[in-house]
Each structure stands twice: as structure tokens, then as C-alpha cells.
Short mmCIF file of C-alpha atoms in Angstrom, two decimals:
data_model
loop_
_atom_site.label_atom_id
_atom_site.label_comp_id
_atom_site.label_asym_id
_atom_site.label_seq_id
_atom_site.Cartn_x
_atom_site.Cartn_y
_atom_site.Cartn_z
CA MET L 76 -141.70 -85.75 23.76
CA THR L 77 -141.86 -89.48 23.20
CA GLN L 78 -142.11 -92.63 25.40
CA ILE L 79 -139.69 -95.06 26.92
CA GLY L 80 -141.35 -98.54 26.94
CA ASP L 81 -145.13 -98.08 27.46
CA LYS L 82 -145.09 -95.06 30.00
CA MET L 83 -142.02 -93.17 30.79
CA PRO L 84 -141.81 -89.84 28.66
CA LYS L 85 -138.59 -88.59 27.41
CA LEU L 86 -136.96 -85.82 25.45
CA ASN L 87 -136.14 -86.09 21.86
CA LYS L 88 -132.61 -85.20 20.54
CA ALA L 89 -133.46 -81.67 19.53
CA GLN L 90 -134.90 -80.97 23.18
CA ILE L 91 -131.52 -82.32 24.75
CA ALA L 92 -129.60 -80.04 22.58
CA TRP L 93 -131.64 -77.15 23.21
CA ARG L 94 -131.20 -77.56 27.01
CA ALA L 95 -127.45 -77.96 26.49
CA ALA L 96 -127.29 -74.82 24.58
CA GLN L 97 -128.77 -72.87 27.42
CA ASP L 98 -125.49 -73.51 29.46
CA ILE L 99 -123.12 -72.01 27.01
CA GLU L 100 -121.81 -68.79 28.07
CA ASP L 101 -121.65 -65.65 25.76
CA GLY L 102 -118.29 -65.70 24.09
CA ALA L 103 -117.34 -69.29 24.84
CA TYR L 104 -115.05 -71.31 22.42
CA VAL L 105 -117.02 -74.43 21.93
CA ASN L 106 -116.34 -77.77 20.11
CA LEU L 107 -119.23 -80.03 19.27
CA GLY L 108 -118.74 -83.69 18.76
CA ILE L 109 -119.79 -85.42 15.59
CA GLY L 110 -123.40 -86.26 15.20
CA PHE L 111 -125.92 -85.67 17.98
CA PRO L 112 -123.87 -82.95 19.75
CA GLU L 113 -123.86 -80.92 16.47
CA LEU L 114 -127.43 -79.98 17.08
CA VAL L 115 -126.54 -77.67 19.84
CA ALA L 116 -125.43 -74.94 17.24
CA GLN L 117 -128.95 -74.59 16.23
CA TYR L 118 -130.10 -73.43 19.68
CA GLN L 119 -127.78 -70.62 20.53
CA VAL L 120 -129.42 -68.51 23.14
CA GLU L 121 -130.57 -64.88 22.05
CA GLY L 122 -128.11 -62.31 22.92
CA ARG L 123 -125.20 -64.59 23.36
CA GLU L 124 -122.61 -65.86 20.95
CA ALA L 125 -120.56 -68.91 20.89
CA ILE L 126 -117.47 -69.48 18.73
CA TYR L 127 -117.63 -72.99 17.19
CA HIS L 128 -114.35 -74.83 16.71
CA THR L 129 -114.04 -77.97 14.52
CA GLU L 130 -110.89 -80.03 14.78
CA ASN L 131 -110.18 -80.03 10.93
CA GLY L 132 -109.14 -76.31 11.35
CA VAL L 133 -112.05 -73.94 11.43
CA LEU L 134 -113.12 -71.45 14.03
CA GLY L 135 -116.34 -69.36 13.84
CA PHE L 136 -118.63 -71.59 11.73
CA GLY L 137 -122.39 -71.06 11.70
CA GLN L 138 -125.24 -73.13 11.07
CA ALA L 139 -125.55 -75.73 8.28
CA PRO L 140 -126.50 -74.36 4.90
CA LYS L 141 -129.58 -74.91 3.18
CA GLN L 142 -129.92 -78.04 1.11
CA GLY L 143 -128.71 -77.38 -2.41
CA GLU L 144 -126.55 -74.45 -1.15
CA GLU L 145 -123.54 -76.35 0.26
CA ASP L 146 -119.95 -75.42 -0.64
CA TRP L 147 -118.20 -78.67 0.05
CA ASP L 148 -114.95 -76.95 0.46
CA LEU L 149 -116.44 -75.80 3.93
CA ILE L 150 -116.89 -78.98 6.27
CA ASN L 151 -116.50 -79.88 9.67
CA ALA L 152 -114.90 -82.89 11.44
CA GLY L 153 -117.89 -84.93 10.57
CA LYS L 154 -117.63 -83.83 6.92
CA LYS L 155 -120.88 -82.13 7.00
CA ALA L 156 -121.43 -78.85 5.28
CA ILE L 157 -121.00 -75.62 7.29
CA THR L 158 -121.35 -71.79 6.86
CA LEU L 159 -119.21 -69.17 8.15
CA LYS L 160 -119.76 -66.37 10.50
CA PRO L 161 -118.00 -62.88 9.90
CA GLY L 162 -114.35 -63.19 11.49
CA ALA L 163 -114.20 -67.21 10.93
CA SER L 164 -110.58 -68.42 10.47
CA PHE L 165 -108.88 -71.37 8.93
CA PHE L 166 -105.85 -73.05 10.18
CA HIS L 167 -103.76 -76.25 10.06
CA HIS L 168 -105.03 -79.39 11.50
CA ALA L 169 -102.06 -79.44 13.79
CA ASP L 170 -102.76 -75.82 15.06
CA SER L 171 -106.22 -76.89 15.67
CA PHE L 172 -105.02 -79.55 18.07
CA ALA L 173 -102.71 -77.21 19.60
CA MET L 174 -105.58 -75.14 20.45
CA VAL L 175 -107.39 -78.21 22.15
CA ARG L 176 -104.39 -79.44 24.03
CA GLY L 177 -103.34 -75.87 25.21
CA GLY L 178 -106.57 -75.52 27.07
CA HIS L 179 -108.11 -72.80 24.70
CA LEU L 180 -111.57 -74.42 24.31
CA ASP L 181 -114.09 -73.36 27.12
CA VAL L 182 -116.64 -76.24 26.56
CA ALA L 183 -116.51 -79.58 24.70
CA ILE L 184 -119.90 -81.34 24.11
CA LEU L 185 -119.76 -85.03 23.15
CA GLY L 186 -121.79 -87.99 22.91
CA ALA L 187 -121.44 -91.06 25.02
CA PHE L 188 -121.88 -94.99 25.38
CA GLN L 189 -121.47 -94.83 29.16
CA VAL L 190 -120.63 -92.22 31.75
CA SER L 191 -119.64 -93.32 35.25
CA GLN L 192 -120.31 -91.65 38.56
CA LYS L 193 -116.62 -90.42 38.59
CA GLY L 194 -116.98 -88.54 35.38
CA ASP L 195 -115.28 -91.25 33.21
CA LEU L 196 -116.41 -91.15 29.57
CA ALA L 197 -116.69 -94.01 27.26
CA ASN L 198 -117.82 -92.86 23.71
CA TRP L 199 -115.54 -94.38 21.21
CA ARG L 200 -115.75 -98.11 21.17
CA VAL L 201 -118.42 -100.69 22.56
CA GLY L 202 -116.19 -103.51 23.84
CA SER L 203 -114.48 -105.29 21.02
CA LYS L 204 -117.26 -104.80 18.42
CA GLY L 205 -117.20 -102.55 15.64
CA VAL L 206 -114.56 -100.35 14.14
CA PRO L 207 -112.78 -98.13 16.61
CA ALA L 208 -113.32 -94.40 15.95
CA VAL L 209 -111.82 -92.30 18.78
CA GLY L 210 -111.25 -89.30 16.50
CA GLY L 211 -110.01 -86.06 18.48
CA ALA L 212 -112.17 -87.03 21.64
CA MET L 213 -109.23 -88.13 23.77
CA ASP L 214 -107.69 -84.71 23.30
CA LEU L 215 -110.98 -82.82 23.56
CA VAL L 216 -111.90 -84.17 27.10
CA HIS L 217 -108.69 -83.35 28.64
CA GLY L 218 -108.09 -79.97 26.93
CA ALA L 219 -111.31 -78.35 27.21
CA LYS L 220 -112.13 -76.44 30.40
CA ARG L 221 -115.60 -77.99 30.72
CA VAL L 222 -116.81 -81.24 29.41
CA ALA L 223 -120.43 -82.02 29.03
CA VAL L 224 -122.34 -85.16 27.49
CA LEU L 225 -125.49 -85.46 25.55
CA THR L 226 -127.08 -89.03 25.54
CA GLU L 227 -130.19 -91.21 25.72
CA HIS L 228 -130.75 -91.84 29.61
CA VAL L 229 -130.85 -95.71 28.57
CA THR L 230 -129.80 -97.89 25.64
CA LYS L 231 -132.25 -99.27 23.05
CA ASP L 232 -132.41 -102.32 25.17
CA GLY L 233 -133.11 -100.27 28.49
CA ARG L 234 -129.86 -100.57 29.92
CA PRO L 235 -128.40 -97.55 32.00
CA LYS L 236 -125.94 -95.28 30.15
CA LEU L 237 -125.16 -93.70 33.63
CA VAL L 238 -123.27 -96.34 35.47
CA GLU L 239 -121.11 -96.90 38.52
CA GLU L 240 -117.91 -97.99 36.41
CA CYS L 241 -117.82 -98.03 32.74
CA ILE L 242 -117.31 -101.40 31.10
CA PHE L 243 -116.16 -100.07 27.66
CA PRO L 244 -112.83 -98.63 26.61
CA LEU L 245 -112.54 -95.16 28.23
CA THR L 246 -112.11 -91.92 26.26
CA GLY L 247 -111.15 -90.13 29.44
CA VAL L 248 -110.98 -90.40 33.24
CA GLY L 249 -112.77 -87.95 35.65
CA CYS L 250 -113.40 -85.55 32.71
CA VAL L 251 -117.19 -85.05 32.59
CA THR L 252 -118.99 -82.68 34.85
CA ARG L 253 -122.55 -82.46 33.34
CA VAL L 254 -124.72 -84.85 31.41
CA TYR L 255 -127.81 -84.02 29.47
CA THR L 256 -130.03 -86.95 28.98
CA SER L 257 -133.37 -87.85 27.59
CA LEU L 258 -134.82 -87.95 31.17
CA ALA L 259 -132.75 -85.50 33.30
CA VAL L 260 -129.80 -83.01 33.74
CA VAL L 261 -127.20 -84.66 36.07
CA ASP L 262 -124.03 -83.20 37.48
CA ILE L 263 -121.10 -85.27 38.54
CA LYS L 264 -119.64 -83.89 41.86
CA ASP L 265 -117.30 -85.69 44.29
CA GLY L 266 -117.65 -89.18 42.64
CA HIS L 267 -121.42 -88.95 42.68
CA PHE L 268 -124.29 -88.19 40.24
CA VAL L 269 -126.15 -85.17 41.48
CA LEU L 270 -129.46 -84.64 39.76
CA LEU L 271 -129.98 -81.08 38.81
CA GLU L 272 -133.23 -81.32 36.84
CA LYS L 273 -135.68 -84.14 35.93
CA LEU L 274 -138.81 -84.18 33.77
CA PRO L 275 -141.61 -83.09 35.91
CA ASN L 276 -144.00 -86.14 34.90
CA ILE L 277 -141.44 -88.98 36.14
CA SER L 278 -140.68 -89.84 39.74
CA PHE L 279 -137.27 -89.74 41.30
CA ASP L 280 -137.78 -93.37 41.99
CA ASP L 281 -138.51 -94.03 38.35
CA LEU L 282 -135.48 -92.00 37.23
CA GLN L 283 -133.34 -94.07 39.84
CA ALA L 284 -134.75 -97.22 38.64
CA VAL L 285 -133.21 -96.54 35.05
CA THR L 286 -129.87 -95.18 36.32
CA GLY L 287 -127.12 -97.51 37.07
CA ALA L 288 -125.80 -95.65 39.99
CA GLU L 289 -127.11 -93.89 43.13
CA LEU L 290 -128.60 -90.29 42.48
CA HIS L 291 -128.18 -87.50 44.88
CA GLY L 292 -130.19 -84.37 45.09
CA LYS L 293 -133.69 -85.72 45.40
CA ASP L 294 -134.89 -82.71 47.53
CA THR L 295 -132.97 -80.26 45.60
CA ALA L 296 -133.65 -80.98 41.78
CA GLY L 297 -135.64 -78.68 39.62
CA ASP L 298 -137.98 -79.46 36.70
CA LEU L 299 -136.46 -80.05 33.28
CA ILE L 300 -138.71 -77.88 30.93
CA THR L 301 -137.88 -77.52 27.23
CA PRO L 302 -139.98 -76.17 24.31
CA ASP L 303 -141.46 -78.51 21.85
CA LEU L 304 -139.16 -79.24 19.17
CA ALA L 305 -139.20 -81.57 15.92
CA ASP L 306 -136.56 -84.25 16.35
#
């Protein structure tokens, strides 16, 4: 666990990914966004098996291979080497998106620049800066049965990423139902942020101060507890 500024503790990326993995049901078909969300596959809960999907046409891939053992004919949508589980399958890119658009994915887990209290997601472009890189996210957030986000709670300069209204171009409208951050787990219900869990060593008021919209659930939220994991 590291610090925000001089005092506020926060989870690292591995711990956020671990917490998100705890909510994936046995047998779920899951798509993990490129980058940070890919870590979720490393923390599958014992006794459960998720079937991971990647937009470039693989269903049933496993963890990353050991360094030096990569087969570069086997990659995910982020061009990272993967392994295959028994029963894994390959298919055309168009068929992969037919699975997404046809509602066959149970869960999509993505990163975010901003999430609004209405569940709007902005994760592909910061204003007019940089190169646009939406990828398959627009299809995923409206094709998957459940959409979750992994993110730092604030930006590098301390600005909230959970906001009343997104100011960046939207990936999807009203699509996110749960956000796993470096400080808390937050549900989105009826146009509000509802606190499910927070780190036990920060106060509700301190958490509210770094959240860009009103948090509900002060009296019902549990503690966010994770194992010590290397980032």
C-alpha cells in the first residue's frame, strides 16, 4: 500500500485487480481491457473458473507465459503474449465482435479517465489531446451484461476521476455499474455513487473530499481489505 500526497494510503494496481477478481462468478465469460485490467486474470478465485475473451479472436486464454517462453502467434488484443487453457478456441475478428454485440459476455472490465455518477464512461481520449484509441471499448460497454472499471481514485495532479459529469469524450452512456479504485469500491445506482467499501484507515469525509460527486452509503459501507501484493 502506498500514499496519496503526504498522508492518504491507497491500494496499488495489483490489489485493485485482486479485489475486482473476487466478484467474477464461476463460469463467467469475461473481457479484460488492455493494460491495467489485464492484471485481473492473475487473481482468479480458487474454485472458480472464468473464461477470458479477447477481441482479436481467442476464448479461454490463460495467464501470461514466463519470459522467454512466449509464442508470439498467441497474443491478446493488447499484443501481449498469452497461454491457452484446455478447450480454448480461435475465431475470426468479426465473430469475436458478434459475441460482444450479441450479449454473450457476462463481464467487461476496463480502465477509465472519468466515470460519472450516472455510469457514463470516458476512457478513450483526454479532450483533444493525444491519439484517439477507442478500440473495441464502445462495443464492449454496451454488449457485456455487466461493466466494471478499475482506476486510481484521483489523477496524478489530484483531480477526482469519479465526477458528476464527464468532460472527456464518452465511451458509453449509463453503462458502468461498479468502480474499483485505489481507495474504495463504489456502485452506481439510480444516478448516484453508492459506497460499498473503503479503506479502513481513511475517513468517509476524506474520501468524499477526493470524489467529484456526492457519495451515498456512509453508514452501510464495509471495509476494503486486500492481501499485500507487489505492484
